[in-house]
């Protein structure tokens, strides 16, 4: 992703990704603040993945006679293992960036 203030390429590292759960980042070069522009494609993809993992977790619980609490555990593991890397990849490739205005004190 490119900083909208100084146009330097900013790599979306795991540290930077995990420190900004709301998608608001700070450029390490100029200190400018920006956020990710999430499109319909982004939200539709994440919604589809969420439904797929939730459905497979409940299906797993029903097929193997497990409880829904155990299905929730399987779902959370799937989110951590699969959805976080997918979301990071989508953020760094599909989403554009929008500069944030600095509030004057």
Coordinates of N, CA, C and O in Angstrom, one line a residue:
X1 N 0.8 -1.2 0.0 CA 0.0 0.0 0.0 C 0.9 1.2 0.0 O 2.0 1.2 0.5
X2 N 0.4 2.3 -0.6 CA 1.2 3.5 -0.7 C 0.6 4.6 0.2 O -0.6 4.8 0.3
X3 N 1.4 5.3 0.9 CA 1.0 6.4 1.8 C 0.4 7.5 0.9 O 1.1 7.9 -0.1
X4 N -0.8 8.0 1.2 CA -1.4 9.1 0.4 C -0.7 10.4 0.6 O -0.9 11.3 -0.2
X5 N 0.1 10.6 1.6 CA 0.7 11.8 1.9 C 2.1 12.0 1.2 O 2.3 13.0 0.6
X6 N 2.9 11.0 1.3 CA 4.3 11.1 0.8 C 4.5 10.1 -0.4 O 5.5 10.1 -1.0
X7 N 3.5 9.3 -0.7 CA 3.5 8.3 -1.8 C 4.6 7.2 -1.7 O 4.9 6.6 -2.7
X8 N 5.1 7.1 -0.5 CA 6.1 6.0 -0.3 C 5.3 4.7 -0.1 O 4.2 4.7 0.4
X9 N 5.9 3.6 -0.5 CA 5.3 2.3 -0.4 C 5.5 1.8 1.1 O 6.6 1.7 1.6
X10 N 4.4 1.5 1.7 CA 4.4 1.0 3.1 C 4.0 -0.4 3.1 O 2.9 -0.8 2.7
X11 N 4.9 -1.3 3.6 CA 4.6 -2.7 3.7 C 3.6 -2.9 4.9 O 3.9 -2.5 6.0
X12 N 2.6 -3.7 4.7 CA 1.7 -4.1 5.7 C 2.2 -5.3 6.4 O 2.0 -6.5 6.0
X13 N 3.0 -5.1 7.5 CA 3.6 -6.2 8.2 C 2.6 -6.7 9.2 O 1.6 -6.1 9.5
X14 N 2.9 -7.9 9.8 CA 2.0 -8.4 10.8 C 1.9 -7.5 12.0 O 0.8 -7.3 12.6
X15 N 3.0 -7.0 12.4 CA 3.0 -6.0 13.5 C 2.1 -4.8 13.3 O 1.3 -4.4 14.1
X16 N 2.2 -4.2 12.1 CA 1.4 -3.1 11.8 C 0.0 -3.5 11.6 O -0.9 -2.7 12.1
X17 N -0.3 -4.6 11.1 CA -1.7 -5.1 10.9 C -2.4 -5.3 12.2 O -3.5 -4.9 12.4
X18 N -1.7 -6.0 13.2 CA -2.3 -6.3 14.4 C -2.4 -5.1 15.4 O -3.3 -5.1 16.2
X19 N -1.5 -4.1 15.2 CA -1.6 -2.9 16.0 C -2.7 -2.0 15.6 O -3.1 -1.0 16.3
X20 N -3.3 -2.2 14.4 CA -4.4 -1.3 13.9 C -5.6 -2.1 13.5 O -5.9 -2.3 12.3
X21 N -6.3 -2.6 14.5 CA -7.5 -3.4 14.1 C -8.6 -2.7 13.4 O -9.4 -3.3 12.7
X22 N -8.6 -1.3 13.5 CA -9.6 -0.6 12.8 C -9.2 -0.2 11.4 O -10.0 0.5 10.7
X23 N -8.0 -0.5 11.0 CA -7.5 -0.2 9.7 C -6.9 1.2 9.6 O -6.8 1.7 8.5
X24 N -6.6 1.8 10.7 CA -6.0 3.2 10.6 C -4.5 3.0 10.9 O -4.1 2.5 11.9
X25 N -3.7 3.5 9.9 CA -2.2 3.2 10.0 C -1.5 4.6 10.0 O -2.0 5.6 9.6
X26 N -0.2 4.5 10.4 CA 0.6 5.7 10.4 C 1.8 5.3 9.5 O 2.4 4.3 9.7
X27 N 2.1 6.2 8.6 CA 3.3 6.0 7.7 C 4.6 6.1 8.5 O 4.8 7.1 9.2
X28 N 5.5 5.1 8.3 CA 6.7 5.2 9.1 C 7.7 6.2 8.5 O 8.7 6.6 9.1
X29 N 7.4 6.7 7.3 CA 8.3 7.7 6.6 C 8.0 9.1 7.0 O 8.8 9.9 7.3
X30 N 6.7 9.5 6.8 CA 6.3 10.9 7.0 C 5.4 11.1 8.3 O 5.2 12.2 8.6
X31 N 4.9 10.0 8.9 CA 4.1 10.1 10.0 C 2.6 10.5 9.7 O 1.8 10.7 10.6
X32 N 2.3 10.5 8.4 CA 0.9 10.8 8.0 C 0.0 9.6 8.4 O 0.4 8.5 8.4
X33 N -1.2 10.0 8.7 CA -2.2 9.0 9.1 C -3.1 8.7 7.9 O -3.5 9.6 7.2
X34 N -3.5 7.4 7.7 CA -4.4 7.0 6.7 C -5.1 5.8 7.1 O -4.8 5.1 8.1
X35 N -6.2 5.5 6.4 CA -7.0 4.3 6.7 C -7.3 3.5 5.4 O -7.1 4.1 4.3
X36 N -7.7 2.3 5.6 CA -8.0 1.5 4.4 C -9.4 1.8 3.9 O -10.3 2.1 4.7
X37 N -9.5 1.8 2.6 CA -10.9 2.1 1.9 C -11.4 0.7 1.6 O -11.0 0.0 0.7
X38 N -12.4 0.3 2.4 CA -13.0 -1.0 2.2 C -14.2 -0.9 1.3 O -15.1 -0.1 1.5
X39 N -14.2 -1.7 0.3 CA -15.2 -1.7 -0.8 C -16.2 -2.8 -0.6 O -16.1 -3.6 0.4
X40 N -17.2 -2.8 -1.4 CA -18.2 -3.9 -1.3 C -17.6 -5.3 -1.5 O -18.0 -6.2 -0.9
X41 N -16.7 -5.3 -2.5 CA -15.9 -6.6 -2.7 C -15.3 -7.1 -1.5 O -15.3 -8.3 -1.2
X42 N -14.7 -6.2 -0.7 CA -14.0 -6.6 0.5 C -15.0 -7.2 1.5 O -14.8 -8.2 2.1
X43 N -16.1 -6.4 1.8 CA -17.1 -6.9 2.7 C -17.8 -8.2 2.3 O -18.1 -9.0 3.1
X44 N -18.1 -8.3 1.0 CA -18.7 -9.5 0.5 C -17.8 -10.7 0.6 O -18.3 -11.8 1.0
X45 N -16.5 -10.6 0.4 CA -15.6 -11.7 0.5 C -15.5 -12.1 2.0 O -15.6 -13.3 2.3
X46 N -15.3 -11.2 2.9 CA -15.2 -11.5 4.3 C -16.6 -12.1 4.8 O -16.5 -13.1 5.6
X47 N -17.7 -11.6 4.4 CA -19.0 -12.2 4.8 C -19.1 -13.6 4.3 O -19.5 -14.5 5.0
X48 N -18.7 -13.9 3.0 CA -18.8 -15.2 2.5 C -17.9 -16.2 3.2 O -18.3 -17.3 3.5
X49 N -16.7 -15.7 3.5 CA -15.8 -16.6 4.3 C -16.3 -16.9 5.7 O -16.2 -18.0 6.2
X50 N -16.9 -15.9 6.3 CA -17.5 -16.0 7.7 C -18.6 -17.0 7.6 O -18.7 -17.9 8.5
X51 N -19.5 -16.9 6.7 CA -20.6 -17.9 6.5 C -20.1 -19.3 6.3 O -20.5 -20.3 6.9
X52 N -19.0 -19.4 5.4 CA -18.5 -20.7 5.1 C -17.9 -21.4 6.3 O -18.1 -22.5 6.6
X53 N -17.1 -20.6 7.1 CA -16.4 -21.2 8.3 C -17.5 -21.5 9.4 O -17.4 -22.5 10.1
X54 N -18.4 -20.6 9.5 CA -19.5 -20.8 10.6 C -20.3 -22.1 10.2 O -20.6 -22.9 11.0
X55 N -20.7 -22.2 8.9 CA -21.5 -23.3 8.5 C -20.7 -24.6 8.6 O -21.3 -25.6 9.0
X56 N -19.4 -24.6 8.3 CA -18.6 -25.8 8.4 C -18.4 -26.2 9.8 O -18.4 -27.4 10.2
X57 N -18.3 -25.2 10.7 CA -18.2 -25.5 12.2 C -19.4 -26.1 12.7 O -19.4 -27.1 13.5
X58 N -20.6 -25.6 12.4 CA -21.8 -26.1 12.9 C -22.1 -27.5 12.3 O -22.5 -28.4 12.9
X59 N -21.7 -27.6 11.0 CA -21.9 -29.0 10.3 C -21.0 -30.0 11.0 O -21.4 -31.1 11.2
X60 N -19.8 -29.6 11.3 CA -18.9 -30.5 12.1 C -19.5 -30.9 13.4 O -19.5 -32.1 13.8
X61 N -20.1 -30.0 14.1 CA -20.7 -30.3 15.4 C -21.9 -31.2 15.2 O -22.0 -32.2 16.0
X62 N -22.7 -31.0 14.2 CA -23.9 -31.9 14.0 C -23.5 -33.3 13.5 O -24.1 -34.3 14.0
X63 N -22.5 -33.4 12.7 CA -22.1 -34.7 12.1 C -21.4 -35.6 13.2 O -21.7 -36.7 13.3
X64 N -20.6 -35.0 14.0 CA -19.8 -35.7 14.9 C -20.4 -35.7 16.3 O -19.8 -36.2 17.3
X65 N -21.6 -35.2 16.5 CA -22.3 -35.2 17.7 C -21.7 -34.3 18.8 O -21.8 -34.6 20.0
X66 N -21.0 -33.3 18.4 CA -20.4 -32.4 19.4 C -21.4 -31.3 19.7 O -22.4 -31.1 19.1
X67 N -21.0 -30.5 20.7 CA -21.9 -29.4 21.1 C -21.6 -28.2 20.3 O -20.6 -28.1 19.6
X68 N -22.5 -27.2 20.3 CA -22.3 -26.0 19.6 C -21.2 -25.2 20.2 O -20.5 -24.4 19.5
X69 N -20.9 -25.3 21.5 CA -19.8 -24.7 22.1 C -18.5 -25.1 21.5 O -17.6 -24.4 21.3
X70 N -18.4 -26.4 21.2 CA -17.2 -27.0 20.6 C -17.1 -26.5 19.1 O -16.0 -26.2 18.6
X71 N -18.3 -26.3 18.5 CA -18.3 -25.8 17.1 C -17.8 -24.3 17.1 O -17.1 -23.9 16.2
X72 N -18.1 -23.6 18.2 CA -17.6 -22.2 18.3 C -16.1 -22.2 18.4 O -15.4 -21.4 17.8
X73 N -15.6 -23.1 19.2 CA -14.1 -23.2 19.3 C -13.5 -23.5 18.0 O -12.4 -22.9 17.6
X74 N -14.0 -24.5 17.2 CA -13.5 -24.8 15.9 C -13.6 -23.5 15.0 O -12.7 -23.2 14.2
X75 N -14.7 -22.8 15.0 CA -14.9 -21.6 14.2 C -13.8 -20.6 14.6 O -13.2 -20.0 13.7
X76 N -13.5 -20.3 15.9 CA -12.5 -19.4 16.3 C -11.1 -19.8 15.8 O -10.3 -18.9 15.4
X77 N -10.8 -21.1 15.9 CA -9.6 -21.5 15.4 C -9.4 -21.3 13.9 O -8.4 -20.9 13.4
X78 N -10.5 -21.6 13.1 CA -10.5 -21.3 11.7 C -10.3 -19.8 11.4 O -9.6 -19.5 10.4
X79 N -10.9 -19.0 12.2 CA -10.8 -17.5 12.0 C -9.3 -17.1 12.2 O -8.7 -16.4 11.4
X80 N -8.7 -17.6 13.2 CA -7.3 -17.3 13.5 C -6.4 -17.8 12.4 O -5.5 -17.1 12.0
X81 N -6.6 -19.1 12.1 CA -5.7 -19.7 11.1 C -5.9 -19.2 9.7 O -4.9 -19.0 8.9
X82 N -7.1 -19.1 9.3 CA -7.4 -18.8 7.9 C -7.8 -17.3 7.6 O -7.3 -16.7 6.6
X83 N -8.7 -16.8 8.4 CA -9.3 -15.5 8.0 C -8.4 -14.3 8.2 O -8.4 -13.4 7.5
X84 N -7.6 -14.4 9.3 CA -6.7 -13.2 9.5 C -5.6 -13.1 8.4 O -5.4 -12.0 7.9
X85 N -5.0 -14.2 8.0 CA -4.1 -14.0 6.8 C -4.8 -13.6 5.6 O -4.2 -12.8 4.8
X86 N -6.0 -14.1 5.3 CA -6.7 -13.7 4.1 C -7.1 -12.2 4.2 O -6.9 -11.4 3.2
X87 N -7.5 -11.7 5.4 CA -7.9 -10.3 5.6 C -6.6 -9.4 5.4 O -6.7 -8.4 4.8
X88 N -5.5 -9.9 5.9 CA -4.3 -9.1 5.8 C -3.9 -9.0 4.3 O -3.5 -7.9 3.8
X89 N -4.0 -10.1 3.6 CA -3.7 -10.1 2.2 C -4.6 -9.2 1.4 O -4.2 -8.4 0.5
X90 N -5.9 -9.2 1.7 CA -6.9 -8.4 1.0 C -6.6 -6.9 1.3 O -6.7 -6.1 0.4
X91 N -6.3 -6.6 2.6 CA -6.0 -5.2 3.0 C -4.8 -4.7 2.2 O -4.8 -3.5 1.8
X92 N -3.8 -5.5 2.0 CA -2.6 -5.0 1.3 C -2.7 -5.0 -0.2 O -1.9 -4.3 -0.8
X93 N -3.7 -5.7 -0.8 CA -3.8 -5.7 -2.2 C -5.1 -5.1 -2.8 O -5.0 -4.2 -3.7
X94 N -6.2 -5.4 -2.3 CA -7.5 -4.9 -2.8 C -7.9 -3.5 -2.4 O -8.5 -2.8 -3.2
X95 N -7.6 -3.2 -1.2 CA -8.1 -1.9 -0.6 C -7.2 -0.8 -0.9 O -6.0 -0.9 -0.8
X96 N -7.8 0.3 -1.2 CA -7.0 1.6 -1.4 C -6.8 2.2 0.0 O -7.3 1.8 1.0
X97 N -6.2 3.4 0.0 CA -6.0 4.1 1.2 C -6.6 5.5 1.1 O -6.7 6.1 0.0
X98 N -7.1 6.0 2.2 CA -7.7 7.3 2.3 C -6.9 8.1 3.4 O -6.8 7.6 4.5
X99 N -6.4 9.3 3.1 CA -5.7 10.1 4.1 C -6.7 10.5 5.2 O -7.9 10.8 4.9
X100 N -6.2 10.6 6.4 CA -7.0 11.1 7.5 C -6.5 12.5 7.8 O -5.3 12.8 7.8
X101 N -7.5 13.4 8.1 CA -7.1 14.8 8.4 C -6.6 14.8 9.9 O -7.1 14.2 10.8
X102 N -5.6 15.7 10.1 CA -5.0 15.9 11.4 C -5.8 16.9 12.1 O -6.1 18.0 11.5
X103 N -6.3 16.7 13.3 CA -7.0 17.7 14.1 C -6.1 18.7 14.7 O -5.0 18.3 15.2
X104 N -6.4 19.9 14.5 CA -5.6 21.0 15.0 C -6.0 21.3 16.5 O -7.2 21.3 16.8
X105 N -5.1 21.4 17.4 CA -5.4 21.6 18.8 C -5.6 23.0 19.1 O -5.1 23.9 18.6

